[in-house]
Coordinates of C-alpha atoms in Angstrom, one line a residue:
M947 CA 0.0 0.0 0.0
S948 CA 1.1 3.6 -0.5
S949 CA 2.2 5.9 2.3
P950 CA -0.9 7.2 4.1
D951 CA -1.7 10.7 5.1
R952 CA -2.1 10.7 8.8
V953 CA -5.2 12.5 10.1
P954 CA -5.9 12.9 13.9
H955 CA -9.2 11.6 15.1
Q956 CA -11.8 14.3 15.8
P957 CA -14.6 13.3 18.2
S958 CA -18.1 13.3 16.8
Q959 CA -20.3 16.1 17.8
Q960 CA -22.7 13.5 19.1
T961 CA -21.8 11.4 22.1
L962 CA -22.3 7.7 21.3
E963 CA -22.9 5.5 24.3
M964 CA -22.8 1.8 25.2
A965 CA -24.3 0.2 28.2
P966 CA -21.6 -0.2 30.8
S967 CA -22.1 -3.9 31.1
E968 CA -21.4 -4.2 27.3
A969 CA -18.0 -2.4 27.4
S970 CA -15.0 -4.7 26.7
P971 CA -13.0 -5.6 29.8
R972 CA -9.9 -5.9 27.6
R973 CA -7.5 -3.0 27.3
M974 CA -5.3 -3.1 24.2
S975 CA -1.8 -1.6 24.7
H976 CA -1.7 -0.2 21.1
P977 CA -4.1 2.0 19.2
L978 CA -6.3 0.7 16.5
Q979 CA -5.3 1.8 13.0
V980 CA -8.3 2.9 10.8
R981 CA -7.6 3.2 7.1
H982 CA -10.0 4.8 4.7
L983 CA -9.1 3.1 1.5
G984 CA -9.5 5.0 -1.8
S985 CA -10.8 8.0 0.1
V986 CA -9.8 11.5 0.8
L987 CA -10.2 12.3 4.5
E988 CA -10.2 15.9 5.4
A989 CA -9.6 16.7 9.1
K990 CA -10.8 20.3 8.8
H991 CA -14.2 19.4 7.3
A992 CA -14.5 15.9 8.9
S993 CA -15.6 14.5 5.5
A994 CA -14.6 11.8 3.1
V995 CA -15.5 10.7 -0.4
W996 CA -16.1 7.0 -1.2
P997 CA -14.8 6.0 -4.6
E998 CA -15.6 2.3 -5.4
L999 CA -12.6 -0.1 -5.4
D1000 CA -12.3 -3.4 -7.3
Y1001 CA -12.7 -6.3 -5.0
V1002 CA -9.8 -8.6 -5.9
P1003 CA -6.9 -6.2 -5.3
V1004 CA -8.3 -5.3 -1.8
W1005 CA -8.8 -9.0 -1.0
E1006 CA -5.2 -9.8 -2.1
S1007 CA -4.0 -6.9 0.1
M1008 CA -5.9 -8.3 3.1
R1009 CA -4.3 -11.7 2.6
S1010 CA -0.8 -10.2 2.2
F1011 CA -1.2 -8.0 5.2
T1012 CA -2.3 -11.0 7.3
A1013 CA 0.5 -13.2 6.1
A1014 CA 3.1 -10.6 6.9
R1015 CA 1.9 -9.8 10.4
T1016 CA 4.2 -10.2 13.5
D1017 CA 3.4 -10.2 17.2
Q1018 CA 4.0 -6.5 17.1
S1019 CA 1.8 -5.6 14.2
P1020 CA -1.0 -3.2 15.1
D1021 CA -4.6 -4.2 14.4
E1022 CA -6.3 -2.4 11.6
I1023 CA -9.7 -1.7 10.2
W1024 CA -10.1 -0.8 6.6
L1025 CA -13.1 1.3 5.5
L1026 CA -14.1 1.4 1.8
A1027 CA -16.7 0.9 -0.8
H1028 CA -16.6 -1.7 -3.7
R1029 CA -17.6 -1.7 -7.3
P1030 CA -20.5 -4.1 -7.9
V1031 CA -19.5 -7.7 -7.1
F1032 CA -21.0 -10.9 -5.7
T1033 CA -18.6 -12.7 -3.3
Q1034 CA -19.1 -16.4 -2.7
G1035 CA -17.8 -17.9 0.6
Q1036 CA -15.7 -21.0 0.9
A1037 CA -18.7 -23.3 1.4
G1038 CA -21.0 -21.3 -0.8
K1039 CA -23.5 -23.2 -2.8
P1040 CA -23.8 -22.2 -6.5
E1041 CA -27.6 -22.5 -6.4
H1042 CA -27.7 -19.4 -4.3
V1043 CA -26.3 -17.3 -7.2
L1044 CA -29.5 -16.9 -9.3
L1045 CA -29.0 -14.4 -12.1
P1046 CA -25.7 -12.6 -11.7
G1047 CA -25.9 -11.0 -15.1
D1048 CA -23.1 -8.5 -15.7
I1049 CA -22.0 -8.4 -12.0
P1050 CA -18.9 -10.6 -11.5
V1051 CA -18.9 -13.5 -9.0
V1052 CA -15.7 -14.0 -7.0
Q1053 CA -15.0 -17.2 -5.0
I1054 CA -13.2 -16.2 -1.8
D1055 CA -11.9 -17.6 1.4
R1056 CA -14.3 -16.2 4.1
G1057 CA -17.1 -18.2 5.7
G1058 CA -20.7 -17.9 4.7
Q1059 CA -22.6 -17.9 1.5
V1060 CA -23.0 -15.4 -1.3
T1061 CA -23.5 -11.7 -0.7
Y1062 CA -23.4 -8.4 -2.7
H1063 CA -21.1 -5.4 -2.4
G1064 CA -21.6 -2.2 -4.3
P1065 CA -21.7 1.6 -4.2
G1066 CA -23.4 3.1 -1.2
Q1067 CA -22.4 0.3 1.1
I1068 CA -19.7 0.6 3.8
V1069 CA -17.4 -2.4 3.9
V1070 CA -15.4 -2.8 7.1
Y1071 CA -12.4 -5.2 6.9
V1072 CA -11.3 -6.2 10.4
M1073 CA -7.6 -7.3 10.8
V1074 CA -7.4 -8.3 14.4
D1075 CA -4.8 -10.5 16.1
V1076 CA -7.4 -12.6 17.9
R1077 CA -4.8 -14.6 19.9
R1078 CA -3.1 -11.4 21.3
S1079 CA -6.4 -9.8 22.1
A1080 CA -7.8 -13.0 23.8
I1081 CA -11.1 -12.5 22.0
G1082 CA -12.9 -15.6 20.6
V1083 CA -14.2 -15.6 17.1
R1084 CA -17.8 -15.8 18.3
E1085 CA -17.3 -12.8 20.5
L1086 CA -15.6 -10.9 17.7
V1087 CA -18.6 -11.5 15.5
E1088 CA -21.0 -10.5 18.3
Q1089 CA -19.1 -7.3 19.0
L1090 CA -19.2 -6.4 15.3
E1091 CA -23.0 -7.0 15.3
L1092 CA -23.5 -5.0 18.5
S1093 CA -21.5 -2.1 17.1
V1094 CA -23.8 -1.9 14.1
I1095 CA -26.8 -2.2 16.4
D1096 CA -25.5 0.7 18.5
V1097 CA -24.9 2.8 15.4
L1098 CA -28.5 2.2 14.2
A1099 CA -29.8 3.0 17.7
S1100 CA -27.9 6.4 17.6
Y1101 CA -30.1 7.1 14.5
G1102 CA -33.2 6.0 16.3
V1103 CA -33.4 2.7 14.5
Q1104 CA -34.1 -0.5 16.5
A1105 CA -32.1 -3.5 15.2
Q1106 CA -31.3 -7.1 16.2
S1107 CA -28.9 -9.9 15.5
Q1108 CA -29.7 -13.6 14.9
R1109 CA -27.4 -16.2 16.3
K1110 CA -28.2 -18.8 13.6
A1111 CA -27.8 -16.2 10.8
P1112 CA -25.0 -13.8 11.6
G1113 CA -25.7 -10.2 10.7
V1114 CA -27.9 -7.3 11.7
Y1115 CA -31.6 -7.0 10.9
V1116 CA -34.3 -4.3 11.0
N1117 CA -37.8 -5.7 11.2
G1118 CA -36.5 -9.0 9.7
A1119 CA -34.7 -7.3 6.8
K1120 CA -30.9 -7.6 6.7
I1121 CA -29.0 -4.3 6.9
A1122 CA -25.5 -5.7 7.6
A1123 CA -23.8 -8.9 6.7
L1124 CA -20.7 -10.5 8.3
G1125 CA -18.1 -13.1 7.3
L1126 CA -14.6 -13.7 8.7
R1127 CA -11.5 -15.8 8.0
I1128 CA -9.0 -16.6 10.7
R1129 CA -5.4 -17.3 9.5
Q1130 CA -2.4 -17.7 11.8
G1131 CA -4.5 -16.5 14.7
C1132 CA -5.6 -13.3 12.9
S1133 CA -8.9 -12.2 11.3
Y1134 CA -9.6 -10.7 8.0
H1135 CA -12.7 -10.0 5.9
G1136 CA -15.4 -8.4 8.1
L1137 CA -18.8 -6.7 7.6
S1138 CA -20.8 -4.8 5.1
F1139 CA -23.3 -2.2 6.1
N1140 CA -26.0 -1.0 3.7
I1141 CA -26.2 2.8 3.8
D1142 CA -27.6 4.3 0.5
M1143 CA -27.4 1.9 -2.4
D1144 CA -29.3 0.3 -5.2
L1145 CA -30.7 -2.8 -3.5
A1146 CA -31.8 -4.5 -6.7
P1147 CA -28.8 -6.7 -7.2
F1148 CA -29.6 -8.6 -4.0
A1149 CA -32.6 -10.0 -5.9
R1150 CA -30.1 -11.8 -8.2
I1151 CA -29.0 -14.0 -5.3
N1152 CA -30.3 -15.7 -2.2
P1153 CA -28.6 -13.3 0.2
C1154 CA -26.3 -15.2 2.6
G1155 CA -28.0 -18.4 1.4
Y1156 CA -31.5 -17.5 2.4
A1157 CA -34.1 -17.5 -0.4
G1158 CA -36.4 -14.5 -0.3
L1159 CA -34.5 -12.7 2.5
E1160 CA -35.4 -9.0 2.5
V1161 CA -32.6 -6.4 2.7
T1162 CA -32.8 -2.8 3.8
Q1163 CA -30.5 0.2 4.2
L1164 CA -30.0 3.1 6.5
R1165 CA -31.3 5.7 4.0
D1166 CA -34.7 3.9 4.1
Q1167 CA -34.9 3.9 7.9
I1168 CA -34.2 7.5 8.7
N1169 CA -35.2 11.0 7.5
T1170 CA -32.1 12.9 6.4
A1171 CA -31.0 15.4 3.8
L1172 CA -27.4 14.2 3.8
S1173 CA -25.9 13.2 0.5
R1174 CA -24.8 9.6 0.1
D1175 CA -21.1 10.3 0.7
A1176 CA -22.0 12.4 3.8
L1177 CA -24.3 9.8 5.2
M1178 CA -21.7 7.1 4.7
T1179 CA -19.0 9.2 6.4
D1180 CA -21.3 10.0 9.3
A1181 CA -22.2 6.3 9.8
A1182 CA -18.6 5.2 9.4
R1183 CA -17.4 7.6 12.1
R1184 CA -20.1 6.5 14.5
L1185 CA -19.2 2.9 13.8
V1186 CA -15.5 3.3 14.4
E1187 CA -16.1 5.3 17.6
I1188 CA -18.2 2.5 19.0
L1189 CA -16.3 -0.5 17.6
H1190 CA -12.9 0.5 18.9
K1191 CA -14.3 0.7 22.4
R1192 CA -16.2 -2.6 22.2
L1193 CA -13.0 -4.3 21.1
G1194 CA -11.0 -2.7 24.0
Y1195 CA -8.8 -0.1 22.3
S1196 CA -8.3 3.1 24.2
E1197 CA -7.8 5.1 21.0
F1198 CA -7.6 4.9 17.2
I1199 CA -5.6 6.6 14.5
E1200 CA -7.2 7.4 11.1
T1201 CA -5.4 7.5 7.8
S1202 CA -6.5 8.1 4.3
Q1203 CA -5.2 5.6 1.7
T1204 CA -5.6 6.8 -1.9
R1205 CA -4.0 3.8 -3.7
M1206 CA -4.0 0.1 -3.2
N1207 CA -1.9 -2.8 -4.5
S1208 CA -1.7 -6.5 -3.7
K1209 CA 1.5 -6.2 -1.6
G1210 CA -0.3 -5.2 1.6

């Protein structure tokens, strides 16, 4: 990856709270690195733009980053948006890909079935040393789900998780999908959070392997005049502020990454 432009974290104007009983008892000794891939992050205006990135180069970078990690490597979260793509998990069944049409289907190494990524969706890749952090995979998934639920609550939207079908749901419609891979004790892949997108491509698949599963997005759940980029940026900031606390980090450092390559 290219050298990032370091931007100090600026607290949101809104205080985002978690129930005290839900705060992580872990205390990480290092800050969480938060990279905005393909975006231009402006500290003065606290805004970002969200160009769409091809899936495969980012996936290759995740794999390279994870393979090169040492015991001293900081944990990272990558925030980005993808060009339209269907991704099929390791055990994904081809019958769940109905009519992909002109949208490519990429067979990848995360868990789960097929899902869709596209413009207007925040993708959060979670590179955490799970051995060092002493967090179990199930707990990591739960903290990711709870972080999205907290973000939605901050907008006045009630959401739930389902233990048998990982993800976050609003009135039964899926608004965030999760899928991880653990390699050498470290996680990669992560979650996708529907913000302001064309939901039609989800009809070309059985989302996450469930025929007829409804999907929704933040734009359809709230009343806001924010543009798509502004709403994505606002939701991403709320998510990072909550997630880093849930995972036990005392602070995080944001950077903007304008170019990607497969070297990590």
